[in-house]
Amino acid sequence: MTLDQGKAKNAISSFFKTHKACMKATLAKSTGGKIYELYCLARTLEWLRSTYVVSIRLANGNVVHFKASPGNIDRFRSYFVVAKHGRFFELHTDIQVQTLGASMIGGWIGKSGYHEIDLVLINPRVQNGDMPRHSDVVLGVECKSNAKFEKGIVKQVLGIRRELSLLSQTTTSELDRAFGPPIHLGGCSLEVNADPASLYWLSYIDQSGDNYADSPGFFSIEFKHWQP
């Protein structure tokens, strides 16, 4: 299954137009995996809106300018504020997150101490220019536009999940704690087997990825077949 870039671009433009965000320049220079990431960004924001009835606001004007490469939090670039009842989180793209292992060791441990996540919903306490810690992540989303889903993708997300949270007894997710019970589940579990209680999703275009979902699901990795 290959990415239909035309359909993806139309879906992206349609969604962001409703939030008064201009994606024209960003889409013009985006190809392949980046287009799919933007499509997943739109799907994620729509899920948050419909599930928790949150408000969504593009920070820094109405023209979208995302980072060109992974890095730390950069609030001079575009990001989205997701809010409800005085509580809010920030949705950023292509962010390097400090690992659980690095936090437990208690110091900088080089390149093994962080991993990039395509989309992250984070606590706003993270200072501009800093790298979020694993405990700052409320929701992480990996976006895979591979024409053929391979088992190596599962190994990757299992490793990232391990560096975000410890396996724990079932508990309420951080999103539910902040925004209250969801209006509808939208395919997402109310509870996770994770501490910190973040949500972690894997989105992909090849439907054969569904065949790998069961075991990672125990570790609260949710598989999402998102095909434009």
XYZ file of C-alpha atoms in Angstrom:
228
model
C 0.000 0.000 0.000
C 1.494 3.327 -1.061
C 0.697 6.808 0.196
C -1.792 8.739 -1.933
C -0.114 12.127 -1.559
C -2.917 14.006 -3.308
C -5.609 12.695 -0.980
C -3.363 13.260 2.041
C -2.684 16.880 1.066
C -6.383 17.552 0.551
C -7.239 16.095 3.946
C -4.477 18.121 5.621
C -5.528 21.391 3.977
C -9.195 20.817 4.796
C -8.541 20.141 8.471
C -6.172 23.016 9.098
C -8.345 25.473 7.192
C -11.052 24.940 9.817
C -8.517 26.011 12.452
C -7.428 29.074 10.442
C -3.981 27.576 9.835
C -2.360 28.022 6.425
C -0.479 24.888 5.333
C 0.210 25.937 1.726
C 3.944 26.677 2.076
C 4.574 23.672 4.319
C 2.811 21.247 1.968
C 4.587 22.660 -1.079
C 7.976 21.585 0.269
C 6.836 18.336 1.894
C 7.054 14.873 0.354
C 6.454 11.244 1.295
C 6.930 10.620 5.000
C 6.577 14.281 5.961
C 3.209 14.515 4.220
C 2.041 11.436 6.089
C 3.268 12.935 9.367
C 1.188 16.063 8.706
C -1.798 13.864 7.880
C -1.341 12.059 11.202
C -1.027 15.412 12.956
C -4.424 16.398 11.588
C -5.936 13.028 12.584
C -4.477 13.315 16.092
C -5.792 16.841 16.625
C -9.214 15.820 15.353
C -9.222 12.829 17.722
C -8.395 15.096 20.650
C -11.114 17.550 19.652
C -13.849 14.964 19.174
C -12.880 12.778 22.131
C -12.349 15.421 24.816
C -14.070 18.478 23.268
C -10.877 20.505 23.646
C -10.044 23.808 22.019
C -7.174 23.792 19.516
C -5.062 26.832 18.711
C -2.065 27.246 16.407
C 0.661 29.189 18.210
C 2.715 31.905 16.461
C 0.300 33.165 13.845
C -1.752 31.369 11.231
C 1.014 30.246 8.845
C 2.457 26.841 9.738
C 6.252 26.605 9.991
C 7.445 23.324 11.483
C 11.050 22.348 12.157
C 13.007 20.840 9.275
C 14.740 18.252 11.477
C 14.331 16.631 14.907
C 15.339 18.671 17.923
C 14.351 20.204 21.235
C 11.270 22.302 21.959
C 11.256 25.407 19.769
C 8.344 27.716 20.507
C 9.475 30.151 17.822
C 8.189 27.532 15.366
C 4.601 26.359 14.942
C 2.920 24.144 17.503
C -0.612 23.591 18.748
C -2.131 24.398 22.134
C -4.765 21.878 23.213
C -6.869 23.129 26.136
C -9.932 22.451 28.274
C -11.150 23.896 31.588
C -7.932 25.789 32.235
C -5.660 22.791 31.590
C -3.557 22.670 28.445
C -0.870 20.715 26.643
C 1.267 21.470 23.591
C 1.478 19.341 20.449
C 4.882 19.548 18.726
C 6.419 17.713 15.766
C 9.775 15.917 15.461
C 10.898 16.172 19.071
C 13.815 14.447 20.771
C 12.720 13.095 24.156
C 15.028 12.265 27.043
C 14.648 8.589 27.910
C 13.482 6.921 31.066
C 16.915 5.306 31.346
C 18.668 8.669 31.229
C 16.384 10.014 33.945
C 17.017 7.004 36.186
C 20.787 7.291 35.740
C 20.478 10.948 36.592
C 22.766 12.526 34.028
C 23.593 13.069 30.372
C 24.514 9.767 28.730
C 25.080 10.779 25.112
C 23.123 9.657 22.084
C 21.524 6.716 23.890
C 19.764 9.145 26.232
C 17.192 10.463 23.799
C 14.958 9.304 20.947
C 12.932 11.193 18.362
C 9.143 10.890 18.359
C 7.225 12.197 15.353
C 4.385 13.851 17.291
C 4.353 14.605 21.009
C 1.726 16.122 23.257
C 3.690 17.500 26.195
C 3.322 19.272 29.498
C 3.860 23.029 28.960
C 6.290 23.169 31.892
C 9.092 22.165 29.485
C 11.268 25.232 28.954
C 11.815 26.552 25.437
C 14.992 25.073 23.982
C 14.955 22.103 26.343
C 14.491 18.438 25.594
C 11.298 17.016 27.150
C 11.769 14.200 29.626
C 9.887 10.935 29.279
C 7.591 12.086 32.091
C 6.603 15.228 30.144
C 5.040 13.207 27.312
C 1.260 12.779 27.515
C 0.859 11.303 24.019
C 3.432 10.153 21.492
C 2.687 9.202 17.878
C 4.943 7.435 15.392
C 4.023 7.885 11.720
C 5.086 5.159 9.281
C 4.388 5.699 5.595
C 6.165 2.482 4.567
C 4.477 0.808 1.611
C 5.131 -2.532 3.326
C 4.783 -2.883 7.089
C 7.721 -4.864 8.484
C 8.293 -6.391 11.892
C 11.269 -4.110 12.490
C 8.781 -1.275 13.015
C 7.272 -3.179 15.931
C 10.708 -3.664 17.492
C 11.330 0.059 17.211
C 8.124 1.155 18.929
C 8.524 -1.452 21.671
C 11.917 0.089 22.427
C 10.550 3.629 22.495
C 7.676 2.571 24.745
C 10.154 1.036 27.176
C 12.017 4.339 27.325
C 8.818 6.310 27.960
C 7.248 4.292 30.763
C 7.607 1.344 33.080
C 5.088 -1.472 32.780
C 2.558 -1.023 35.571
C -0.834 -2.071 36.779
C -3.700 -0.624 34.779
C -4.189 3.073 35.503
C -5.994 6.112 34.107
C -4.136 7.905 31.333
C -2.724 11.394 31.856
C -5.105 12.723 29.202
C -8.143 11.467 31.083
C -6.815 12.911 34.330
C -6.408 16.311 32.715
C -9.460 16.557 30.467
C -11.909 14.244 32.172
C -13.816 11.264 30.763
C -13.808 11.183 26.968
C -16.984 11.931 25.079
C -16.370 8.759 23.109
C -13.513 6.290 23.059
C -12.586 6.797 19.411
C -10.625 3.526 19.495
C -8.435 4.595 22.404
C -8.296 2.829 25.753
C -9.301 4.796 28.816
C -6.558 3.103 30.799
C -2.935 2.140 30.187
C -0.448 -0.308 31.653
C 2.205 2.383 31.928
C 3.908 4.608 34.498
C 4.000 7.501 33.631
C 0.557 6.944 32.127
C 1.196 8.281 28.623
C -0.540 7.160 25.456
C 1.654 5.886 22.631
C 0.382 5.263 19.111
C 1.787 3.735 15.951
C 0.115 4.935 12.743
C 0.725 3.310 9.362
C -0.724 3.014 5.858
C -0.203 -0.713 5.204
C -3.136 -2.561 6.744
C -0.993 -5.650 7.364
C 0.328 -3.748 10.368
C -2.910 -4.745 12.121
C -1.519 -8.291 12.371
C 1.163 -7.147 14.833
C -1.031 -5.210 17.273
C -1.980 -7.711 19.977
C 1.216 -8.250 21.969
C 2.391 -4.600 21.867
C -1.117 -3.662 22.985
C -0.380 -5.168 26.402
C 2.314 -2.510 26.781
C -0.194 0.177 25.792
C 1.005 0.704 22.243
C -2.051 1.430 20.139
C -1.921 0.570 16.442
C -3.773 2.894 14.059
C -4.243 2.093 10.377
C -4.534 5.636 9.041
C -4.735 5.586 5.261
C -5.634 8.859 3.490
